[in-house]
Amino acid sequence: MIKATTLSTSLRALAGVTLVAGLAACSGASRTQPAGINDPHEPSNRKIHALNQKIGGSGKPNRVAAAVPTEFQSVIHNVSENLSMPQAAVNSALQADFAGFGLATYRFLVNSTLGMGGLFDVATDFKVPEHDTDFGETLYVWGVGEGPYYELPVLGPSTRRDTAGRVVDLFTNPLSYTLNSPEKYVGTVTGYADSVFEKNRRIVNGQQVPMSAAGDSYAQARQEYLQQRRADLARPTSIAATTGPRSTN
């Protein structure tokens, strides 16, 4: 059962987010996509990038990830994706993306029941499109500017808007208020593992150039992130809903 204090905290958090949504909606700010690179913190960003390179192995194939059977990797992906759907539903609602809200909610209900708690992606078998979004995209929809580029420790490339979105997303998943420990951390753990597996597959399949092979790995990472993120945000919701998930990096 949900404790009264937990429910109260959840309601206050949702009320706060709703208030911010209302204020942002009333601001009348327009969505803009900058064309250039805004990187006033490049010296410190490069230091963090060098640290991330050491932690992440400079883009080399991960032997541990490669040793994990593909069937188990698929299960990890399914669980991670399913547990992220309530958060995607909340952000879709804040964006007034009712189609996205319906997709996220339906996928979660189907995979949580018929898919045995998300172990199997039954919704995709039913031809239900994937849907992914985050609070960084919500801020974009509300008209918040991209801001300077940042490289975050461990997390990697980001912008001021997306960094703020990452922080708020820590509180936008309803499951974090309803699940007890340690179940409430399953989504975080599987999400990180899934990102490691995905990155390793891209390197092994030649879809991603190892940063160690780049002349300027920092500039490469920055350019790739900004191009992909801007392209994903600029894509109409109706198209995204029919062609697959957006990359949230």
PDB file of C-alpha atoms in Angstrom:
ATOM      1  CA  MET A   1       0.000   0.000   0.000  1.00  0.00           C
ATOM      2  CA  ILE A   2       1.056   3.608  -0.575  1.00  0.00           C
ATOM      3  CA  LYS A   3       1.854   5.414   2.641  1.00  0.00           C
ATOM      4  CA  ALA A   4       0.026   8.676   3.325  1.00  0.00           C
ATOM      5  CA  THR A   5       3.299  10.586   3.545  1.00  0.00           C
ATOM      6  CA  THR A   6       4.441   9.146   0.221  1.00  0.00           C
ATOM      7  CA  LEU A   7       1.167  10.053  -1.441  1.00  0.00           C
ATOM      8  CA  SER A   8       1.348  13.543   0.014  1.00  0.00           C
ATOM      9  CA  THR A   9       4.869  14.007  -1.301  1.00  0.00           C
ATOM     10  CA  SER A  10       3.796  12.740  -4.720  1.00  0.00           C
ATOM     11  CA  LEU A  11       0.849  15.115  -4.869  1.00  0.00           C
ATOM     12  CA  ARG A  12       3.000  18.097  -3.856  1.00  0.00           C
ATOM     13  CA  ALA A  13       5.574  17.231  -6.508  1.00  0.00           C
ATOM     14  CA  LEU A  14       2.944  16.875  -9.211  1.00  0.00           C
ATOM     15  CA  ALA A  15       1.279  20.094  -8.104  1.00  0.00           C
ATOM     16  CA  GLY A  16       4.598  21.910  -8.330  1.00  0.00           C
ATOM     17  CA  VAL A  17       5.265  20.579 -11.822  1.00  0.00           C
ATOM     18  CA  THR A  18       1.738  21.526 -12.902  1.00  0.00           C
ATOM     19  CA  LEU A  19       2.223  25.053 -11.588  1.00  0.00           C
ATOM     20  CA  VAL A  20       5.448  25.410 -13.518  1.00  0.00           C
ATOM     21  CA  ALA A  21       3.687  24.066 -16.608  1.00  0.00           C
ATOM     22  CA  GLY A  22       0.977  26.679 -16.276  1.00  0.00           C
ATOM     23  CA  LEU A  23       3.421  29.525 -15.853  1.00  0.00           C
ATOM     24  CA  ALA A  24       5.474  28.341 -18.815  1.00  0.00           C
ATOM     25  CA  ALA A  25       2.406  27.960 -20.987  1.00  0.00           C
ATOM     26  CA  CYS A  26       1.348  31.506 -20.140  1.00  0.00           C
ATOM     27  CA  SER A  27       4.754  32.912 -21.006  1.00  0.00           C
ATOM     28  CA  GLY A  28       4.079  32.595 -24.729  1.00  0.00           C
ATOM     29  CA  ALA A  29       7.709  31.750 -25.441  1.00  0.00           C
ATOM     30  CA  SER A  30       8.338  30.281 -28.872  1.00  0.00           C
ATOM     31  CA  ARG A  31      10.327  27.152 -29.678  1.00  0.00           C
ATOM     32  CA  THR A  32      13.673  27.929 -31.257  1.00  0.00           C
ATOM     33  CA  GLN A  33      16.491  25.758 -32.572  1.00  0.00           C
ATOM     34  CA  PRO A  34      19.940  27.390 -32.438  1.00  0.00           C
ATOM     35  CA  ALA A  35      22.166  26.680 -35.416  1.00  0.00           C
ATOM     36  CA  GLY A  36      25.587  27.197 -33.877  1.00  0.00           C
ATOM     37  CA  ILE A  37      27.467  25.919 -30.842  1.00  0.00           C
ATOM     38  CA  ASN A  38      27.217  27.741 -27.523  1.00  0.00           C
ATOM     39  CA  ASP A  39      30.100  26.403 -25.440  1.00  0.00           C
ATOM     40  CA  PRO A  40      31.421  29.107 -23.074  1.00  0.00           C
ATOM     41  CA  HIS A  41      32.578  26.444 -20.602  1.00  0.00           C
ATOM     42  CA  GLU A  42      34.741  24.503 -23.071  1.00  0.00           C
ATOM     43  CA  PRO A  43      37.916  24.380 -20.906  1.00  0.00           C
ATOM     44  CA  SER A  44      36.124  22.768 -17.960  1.00  0.00           C
ATOM     45  CA  ASN A  45      33.980  20.656 -20.287  1.00  0.00           C
ATOM     46  CA  ARG A  46      37.110  19.221 -21.897  1.00  0.00           C
ATOM     47  CA  LYS A  47      38.477  18.212 -18.505  1.00  0.00           C
ATOM     48  CA  ILE A  48      35.259  16.393 -17.676  1.00  0.00           C
ATOM     49  CA  HIS A  49      35.294  14.805 -21.140  1.00  0.00           C
ATOM     50  CA  ALA A  50      38.796  13.458 -20.524  1.00  0.00           C
ATOM     51  CA  LEU A  51      37.583  11.964 -17.234  1.00  0.00           C
ATOM     52  CA  ASN A  52      34.573  10.410 -18.951  1.00  0.00           C
ATOM     53  CA  GLN A  53      36.878   8.918 -21.569  1.00  0.00           C
ATOM     54  CA  LYS A  54      38.861   7.153 -18.862  1.00  0.00           C
ATOM     55  CA  ILE A  55      35.701   5.907 -17.164  1.00  0.00           C
ATOM     56  CA  GLY A  56      34.038   4.794 -20.381  1.00  0.00           C
ATOM     57  CA  GLY A  57      37.082   3.205 -21.999  1.00  0.00           C
ATOM     58  CA  SER A  58      37.426   5.847 -24.740  1.00  0.00           C
ATOM     59  CA  GLY A  59      34.733   4.248 -26.885  1.00  0.00           C
ATOM     60  CA  LYS A  60      36.378   0.834 -27.109  1.00  0.00           C
ATOM     61  CA  PRO A  61      34.170  -2.285 -27.113  1.00  0.00           C
ATOM     62  CA  ASN A  62      33.134  -3.326 -23.617  1.00  0.00           C
ATOM     63  CA  ARG A  63      34.188  -6.934 -23.069  1.00  0.00           C
ATOM     64  CA  VAL A  64      31.829  -7.417 -20.140  1.00  0.00           C
ATOM     65  CA  ALA A  65      28.835  -6.100 -22.099  1.00  0.00           C
ATOM     66  CA  ALA A  66      29.780  -8.200 -25.127  1.00  0.00           C
ATOM     67  CA  ALA A  67      29.826 -11.341 -22.969  1.00  0.00           C
ATOM     68  CA  VAL A  68      26.208 -10.869 -21.865  1.00  0.00           C
ATOM     69  CA  PRO A  69      23.839 -13.038 -23.982  1.00  0.00           C
ATOM     70  CA  THR A  70      21.691 -11.051 -26.396  1.00  0.00           C
ATOM     71  CA  GLU A  71      18.539 -12.645 -24.967  1.00  0.00           C
ATOM     72  CA  PHE A  72      19.342 -11.235 -21.524  1.00  0.00           C
ATOM     73  CA  GLN A  73      20.171  -7.841 -23.038  1.00  0.00           C
ATOM     74  CA  SER A  74      16.731  -7.844 -24.669  1.00  0.00           C
ATOM     75  CA  VAL A  75      15.066  -8.556 -21.327  1.00  0.00           C
ATOM     76  CA  ILE A  76      16.990  -5.707 -19.688  1.00  0.00           C
ATOM     77  CA  HIS A  77      15.902  -3.373 -22.495  1.00  0.00           C
ATOM     78  CA  ASN A  78      12.263  -4.452 -22.195  1.00  0.00           C
ATOM     79  CA  VAL A  79      12.184  -3.923 -18.417  1.00  0.00           C
ATOM     80  CA  SER A  80      13.931  -0.548 -18.674  1.00  0.00           C
ATOM     81  CA  GLU A  81      11.619   0.659 -21.436  1.00  0.00           C
ATOM     82  CA  ASN A  82       8.502  -0.492 -19.624  1.00  0.00           C
ATOM     83  CA  LEU A  83       9.426   1.151 -16.319  1.00  0.00           C
ATOM     84  CA  SER A  84      10.085   4.426 -18.132  1.00  0.00           C
ATOM     85  CA  MET A  85       6.596   4.573 -19.624  1.00  0.00           C
ATOM     86  CA  PRO A  86       4.865   6.232 -16.617  1.00  0.00           C
ATOM     87  CA  GLN A  87       7.462   8.999 -16.778  1.00  0.00           C
ATOM     88  CA  ALA A  88       6.949   9.332 -20.531  1.00  0.00           C
ATOM     89  CA  ALA A  89       3.200   9.542 -19.934  1.00  0.00           C
ATOM     90  CA  VAL A  90       3.637  12.370 -17.399  1.00  0.00           C
ATOM     91  CA  ASN A  91       5.902  14.351 -19.724  1.00  0.00           C
ATOM     92  CA  SER A  92       3.583  13.760 -22.672  1.00  0.00           C
ATOM     93  CA  ALA A  93       0.695  15.153 -20.639  1.00  0.00           C
ATOM     94  CA  LEU A  94       2.748  18.223 -19.698  1.00  0.00           C
ATOM     95  CA  GLN A  95       3.487  18.716 -23.402  1.00  0.00           C
ATOM     96  CA  ALA A  96      -0.217  18.397 -24.271  1.00  0.00           C
ATOM     97  CA  ASP A  97       0.812  15.406 -26.390  1.00  0.00           C
ATOM     98  CA  PHE A  98      -2.273  13.301 -25.810  1.00  0.00           C
ATOM     99  CA  ALA A  99      -1.351  10.739 -28.454  1.00  0.00           C
ATOM    100  CA  GLY A 100       1.989  10.201 -26.722  1.00  0.00           C
ATOM    101  CA  PHE A 101       0.269   9.964 -23.349  1.00  0.00           C
ATOM    102  CA  GLY A 102      -2.023   7.264 -24.705  1.00  0.00           C
ATOM    103  CA  LEU A 103       0.839   5.313 -26.268  1.00  0.00           C
ATOM    104  CA  ALA A 104       2.964   5.384 -23.116  1.00  0.00           C
ATOM    105  CA  THR A 105       0.048   4.409 -20.896  1.00  0.00           C
ATOM    106  CA  TYR A 106      -1.119   1.613 -23.181  1.00  0.00           C
ATOM    107  CA  ARG A 107       2.395   0.178 -23.601  1.00  0.00           C
ATOM    108  CA  PHE A 108       2.886   0.165 -19.831  1.00  0.00           C
ATOM    109  CA  LEU A 109      -0.430  -1.554 -19.129  1.00  0.00           C
ATOM    110  CA  VAL A 110       0.016  -4.186 -21.832  1.00  0.00           C
ATOM    111  CA  ASN A 111       3.639  -5.027 -21.072  1.00  0.00           C
ATOM    112  CA  SER A 112       3.100  -4.977 -17.303  1.00  0.00           C
ATOM    113  CA  THR A 113       0.285  -7.513 -17.582  1.00  0.00           C
ATOM    114  CA  LEU A 114       0.632  -9.652 -20.698  1.00  0.00           C
ATOM    115  CA  GLY A 115       4.383  -9.052 -20.788  1.00  0.00           C
ATOM    116  CA  MET A 116       4.916 -10.383 -17.247  1.00  0.00           C
ATOM    117  CA  GLY A 117       6.000  -7.145 -15.655  1.00  0.00           C
ATOM    118  CA  GLY A 118       7.819  -5.912 -18.743  1.00  0.00           C
ATOM    119  CA  LEU A 119      10.037  -8.952 -19.335  1.00  0.00           C
ATOM    120  CA  PHE A 120       8.487  -9.278 -22.802  1.00  0.00           C
ATOM    121  CA  ASP A 121       7.583  -6.489 -25.221  1.00  0.00           C
ATOM    122  CA  VAL A 122       4.089  -7.656 -26.093  1.00  0.00           C
ATOM    123  CA  ALA A 123       2.996  -4.125 -27.053  1.00  0.00           C
ATOM    124  CA  THR A 124       5.426  -4.083 -29.980  1.00  0.00           C
ATOM    125  CA  ASP A 125       4.144  -7.482 -31.058  1.00  0.00           C
ATOM    126  CA  PHE A 126       0.713  -5.829 -31.107  1.00  0.00           C
ATOM    127  CA  LYS A 127       2.174  -3.143 -33.450  1.00  0.00           C
ATOM    128  CA  VAL A 128       1.951  -0.429 -30.785  1.00  0.00           C
ATOM    129  CA  PRO A 129       4.640   2.203 -31.641  1.00  0.00           C
ATOM    130  CA  GLU A 130       7.329   2.974 -29.089  1.00  0.00           C
ATOM    131  CA  HIS A 131       7.234   6.363 -27.412  1.00  0.00           C
ATOM    132  CA  ASP A 132       9.979   8.138 -25.515  1.00  0.00           C
ATOM    133  CA  THR A 133      10.280  11.637 -24.115  1.00  0.00           C
ATOM    134  CA  ASP A 134      11.742  13.460 -21.130  1.00  0.00           C
ATOM    135  CA  PHE A 135      11.464  16.705 -19.202  1.00  0.00           C
ATOM    136  CA  GLY A 136      14.170  18.284 -21.349  1.00  0.00           C
ATOM    137  CA  GLU A 137      11.781  17.915 -24.272  1.00  0.00           C
ATOM    138  CA  THR A 138       8.961  19.246 -22.103  1.00  0.00           C
ATOM    139  CA  LEU A 139      11.007  22.386 -21.467  1.00  0.00           C
ATOM    140  CA  TYR A 140      11.615  22.685 -25.215  1.00  0.00           C
ATOM    141  CA  VAL A 141       7.873  22.444 -25.879  1.00  0.00           C
ATOM    142  CA  TRP A 142       7.294  25.165 -23.290  1.00  0.00           C
ATOM    143  CA  GLY A 143       9.713  27.429 -25.160  1.00  0.00           C
ATOM    144  CA  VAL A 144      12.753  27.224 -22.859  1.00  0.00           C
ATOM    145  CA  GLY A 145      15.996  27.922 -24.740  1.00  0.00           C
ATOM    146  CA  GLU A 146      18.722  25.325 -25.191  1.00  0.00           C
ATOM    147  CA  GLY A 147      21.370  27.254 -23.241  1.00  0.00           C
ATOM    148  CA  PRO A 148      25.101  26.504 -23.109  1.00  0.00           C
ATOM    149  CA  TYR A 149      26.579  23.091 -23.846  1.00  0.00           C
ATOM    150  CA  TYR A 150      27.819  21.027 -20.904  1.00  0.00           C
ATOM    151  CA  GLU A 151      29.591  17.714 -20.499  1.00  0.00           C
ATOM    152  CA  LEU A 152      28.414  16.085 -17.290  1.00  0.00           C
ATOM    153  CA  PRO A 153      30.517  13.642 -15.249  1.00  0.00           C
ATOM    154  CA  VAL A 154      29.595  10.047 -16.236  1.00  0.00           C
ATOM    155  CA  LEU A 155      26.361  11.201 -17.941  1.00  0.00           C
ATOM    156  CA  GLY A 156      28.193  12.855 -20.831  1.00  0.00           C
ATOM    157  CA  PRO A 157      26.982  15.536 -23.301  1.00  0.00           C
ATOM    158  CA  SER A 158      24.094  17.786 -22.328  1.00  0.00           C
ATOM    159  CA  THR A 159      22.839  21.365 -22.423  1.00  0.00           C
ATOM    160  CA  ARG A 160      21.570  23.632 -19.684  1.00  0.00           C
ATOM    161  CA  ARG A 161      17.984  22.825 -20.652  1.00  0.00           C
ATOM    162  CA  ASP A 162      18.581  19.075 -20.748  1.00  0.00           C
ATOM    163  CA  THR A 163      20.565  19.161 -17.510  1.00  0.00           C
ATOM    164  CA  ALA A 164      17.607  20.790 -15.771  1.00  0.00           C
ATOM    165  CA  GLY A 165      15.378  18.197 -17.403  1.00  0.00           C
ATOM    166  CA  ARG A 166      17.497  15.355 -16.027  1.00  0.00           C
ATOM    167  CA  VAL A 167      17.106  16.746 -12.513  1.00  0.00           C
ATOM    168  CA  VAL A 168      13.323  17.142 -12.758  1.00  0.00           C
ATOM    169  CA  ASP A 169      12.968  13.674 -14.295  1.00  0.00           C
ATOM    170  CA  LEU A 170      14.226  12.256 -11.008  1.00  0.00           C
ATOM    171  CA  PHE A 171      10.792  13.192  -9.636  1.00  0.00           C
ATOM    172  CA  THR A 172       8.429  12.754 -12.613  1.00  0.00           C
ATOM    173  CA  ASN A 173       8.114   8.976 -12.633  1.00  0.00           C
ATOM    174  CA  PRO A 174       5.062   8.003 -10.549  1.00  0.00           C
ATOM    175  CA  LEU A 175       6.659   4.616  -9.842  1.00  0.00           C
ATOM    176  CA  SER A 176       9.274   6.282  -7.652  1.00  0.00           C
ATOM    177  CA  TYR A 177       6.459   7.246  -5.263  1.00  0.00           C
ATOM    178  CA  THR A 178       4.592   3.932  -5.322  1.00  0.00           C
ATOM    179  CA  LEU A 179       7.319   1.278  -5.234  1.00  0.00           C
ATOM    180  CA  ASN A 180       9.293   0.359  -2.145  1.00  0.00           C
ATOM    181  CA  SER A 181      13.054  -0.182  -1.992  1.00  0.00           C
ATOM    182  CA  PRO A 182      14.813  -1.851  -3.707  1.00  0.00           C
ATOM    183  CA  GLU A 183      12.152  -2.225  -6.436  1.00  0.00           C
ATOM    184  CA  LYS A 184      12.050   1.549  -7.018  1.00  0.00           C
ATOM    185  CA  TYR A 185      15.656   1.443  -8.274  1.00  0.00           C
ATOM    186  CA  VAL A 186      15.163  -1.316 -10.847  1.00  0.00           C
ATOM    187  CA  GLY A 187      14.317   1.200 -13.566  1.00  0.00           C
ATOM    188  CA  THR A 188      17.486   3.217 -12.919  1.00  0.00           C
ATOM    189  CA  VAL A 189      19.743   0.153 -12.880  1.00  0.00           C
ATOM    190  CA  THR A 190      18.242  -1.458 -15.975  1.00  0.00           C
ATOM    191  CA  GLY A 191      18.248   1.885 -17.779  1.00  0.00           C
ATOM    192  CA  TYR A 192      21.977   2.337 -17.186  1.00  0.00           C
ATOM    193  CA  ALA A 193      22.731  -1.263 -18.176  1.00  0.00           C
ATOM    194  CA  ASP A 194      20.647  -0.918 -21.342  1.00  0.00           C
ATOM    195  CA  SER A 195      22.545   2.232 -22.351  1.00  0.00           C
ATOM    196  CA  VAL A 196      25.862   0.385 -21.875  1.00  0.00           C
ATOM    197  CA  PHE A 197      24.664  -2.544 -23.997  1.00  0.00           C
ATOM    198  CA  GLU A 198      23.344  -0.217 -26.714  1.00  0.00           C
ATOM    199  CA  LYS A 199      26.560   1.793 -26.860  1.00  0.00           C
ATOM    200  CA  ASN A 200      28.632  -1.380 -27.098  1.00  0.00           C
ATOM    201  CA  ARG A 201      26.467  -2.745 -29.928  1.00  0.00           C
ATOM    202  CA  ARG A 202      26.875   0.473 -31.893  1.00  0.00           C
ATOM    203  CA  ILE A 203      30.660   0.331 -31.546  1.00  0.00           C
ATOM    204  CA  VAL A 204      30.876  -3.369 -32.437  1.00  0.00           C
ATOM    205  CA  ASN A 205      28.597  -2.897 -35.466  1.00  0.00           C
ATOM    206  CA  GLY A 206      30.566   0.120 -36.661  1.00  0.00           C
ATOM    207  CA  GLN A 207      27.650   2.519 -36.138  1.00  0.00           C
ATOM    208  CA  GLN A 208      29.700   4.667 -33.772  1.00  0.00           C
ATOM    209  CA  VAL A 209      33.291   5.794 -34.323  1.00  0.00           C
ATOM    210  CA  PRO A 210      35.371   5.191 -31.169  1.00  0.00           C
ATOM    211  CA  MET A 211      36.223   8.512 -29.582  1.00  0.00           C
ATOM    212  CA  SER A 212      39.827   7.411 -29.268  1.00  0.00           C
ATOM    213  CA  ALA A 213      40.008   7.307 -33.087  1.00  0.00           C
ATOM    214  CA  ALA A 214      38.719  10.850 -33.504  1.00  0.00           C
ATOM    215  CA  GLY A 215      41.105  13.746 -34.039  1.00  0.00           C
ATOM    216  CA  ASP A 216      39.205  15.757 -31.437  1.00  0.00           C
ATOM    217  CA  SER A 217      36.927  13.416 -29.514  1.00  0.00           C
ATOM    218  CA  TYR A 218      35.442  16.270 -27.477  1.00  0.00           C
ATOM    219  CA  ALA A 219      34.381  18.207 -30.581  1.00  0.00           C
ATOM    220  CA  GLN A 220      33.008  15.004 -32.129  1.00  0.00           C
ATOM    221  CA  ALA A 221      30.923  14.137 -29.068  1.00  0.00           C
ATOM    222  CA  ARG A 222      29.597  17.700 -28.832  1.00  0.00           C
ATOM    223  CA  GLN A 223      28.677  17.878 -32.513  1.00  0.00           C
ATOM    224  CA  GLU A 224      26.987  14.471 -32.563  1.00  0.00           C
ATOM    225  CA  TYR A 225      24.950  15.208 -29.450  1.00  0.00           C
ATOM    226  CA  LEU A 226      23.726  18.646 -30.533  1.00  0.00           C
ATOM    227  CA  GLN A 227      22.838  17.504 -34.061  1.00  0.00           C
ATOM    228  CA  GLN A 228      20.921  14.443 -32.873  1.00  0.00           C
ATOM    229  CA  ARG A 229      19.150  16.177 -29.995  1.00  0.00           C
ATOM    230  CA  ARG A 230      18.050  19.138 -32.099  1.00  0.00           C
ATOM    231  CA  ALA A 231      16.823  16.851 -34.865  1.00  0.00           C
ATOM    232  CA  ASP A 232      14.824  14.754 -32.404  1.00  0.00           C
ATOM    233  CA  LEU A 233      13.206  17.773 -30.762  1.00  0.00           C
ATOM    234  CA  ALA A 234      12.318  19.361 -34.095  1.00  0.00           C
ATOM    235  CA  ARG A 235      10.509  16.266 -35.313  1.00  0.00           C
ATOM    236  CA  PRO A 236       6.703  16.611 -35.087  1.00  0.00           C
ATOM    237  CA  THR A 237       5.080  14.481 -32.408  1.00  0.00           C
ATOM    238  CA  SER A 238       2.674  12.881 -34.871  1.00  0.00           C
ATOM    239  CA  ILE A 239       5.579  11.632 -36.976  1.00  0.00           C
ATOM    240  CA  ALA A 240       7.546  10.425 -33.962  1.00  0.00           C
ATOM    241  CA  ALA A 241       4.546   8.447 -32.816  1.00  0.00           C
ATOM    242  CA  THR A 242       4.440   6.477 -36.046  1.00  0.00           C
ATOM    243  CA  THR A 243       8.130   6.021 -36.802  1.00  0.00           C
ATOM    244  CA  GLY A 244       9.524   5.005 -33.431  1.00  0.00           C
ATOM    245  CA  PRO A 245      11.091   6.506 -30.319  1.00  0.00           C
ATOM    246  CA  ARG A 246      13.020   9.721 -30.122  1.00  0.00           C
ATOM    247  CA  SER A 247      16.614   9.572 -28.992  1.00  0.00           C
ATOM    248  CA  THR A 248      17.022  11.268 -25.642  1.00  0.00           C
ATOM    249  CA  ASN A 249      20.729  10.686 -25.308  1.00  0.00           C
TER     250      ASN A 249
END
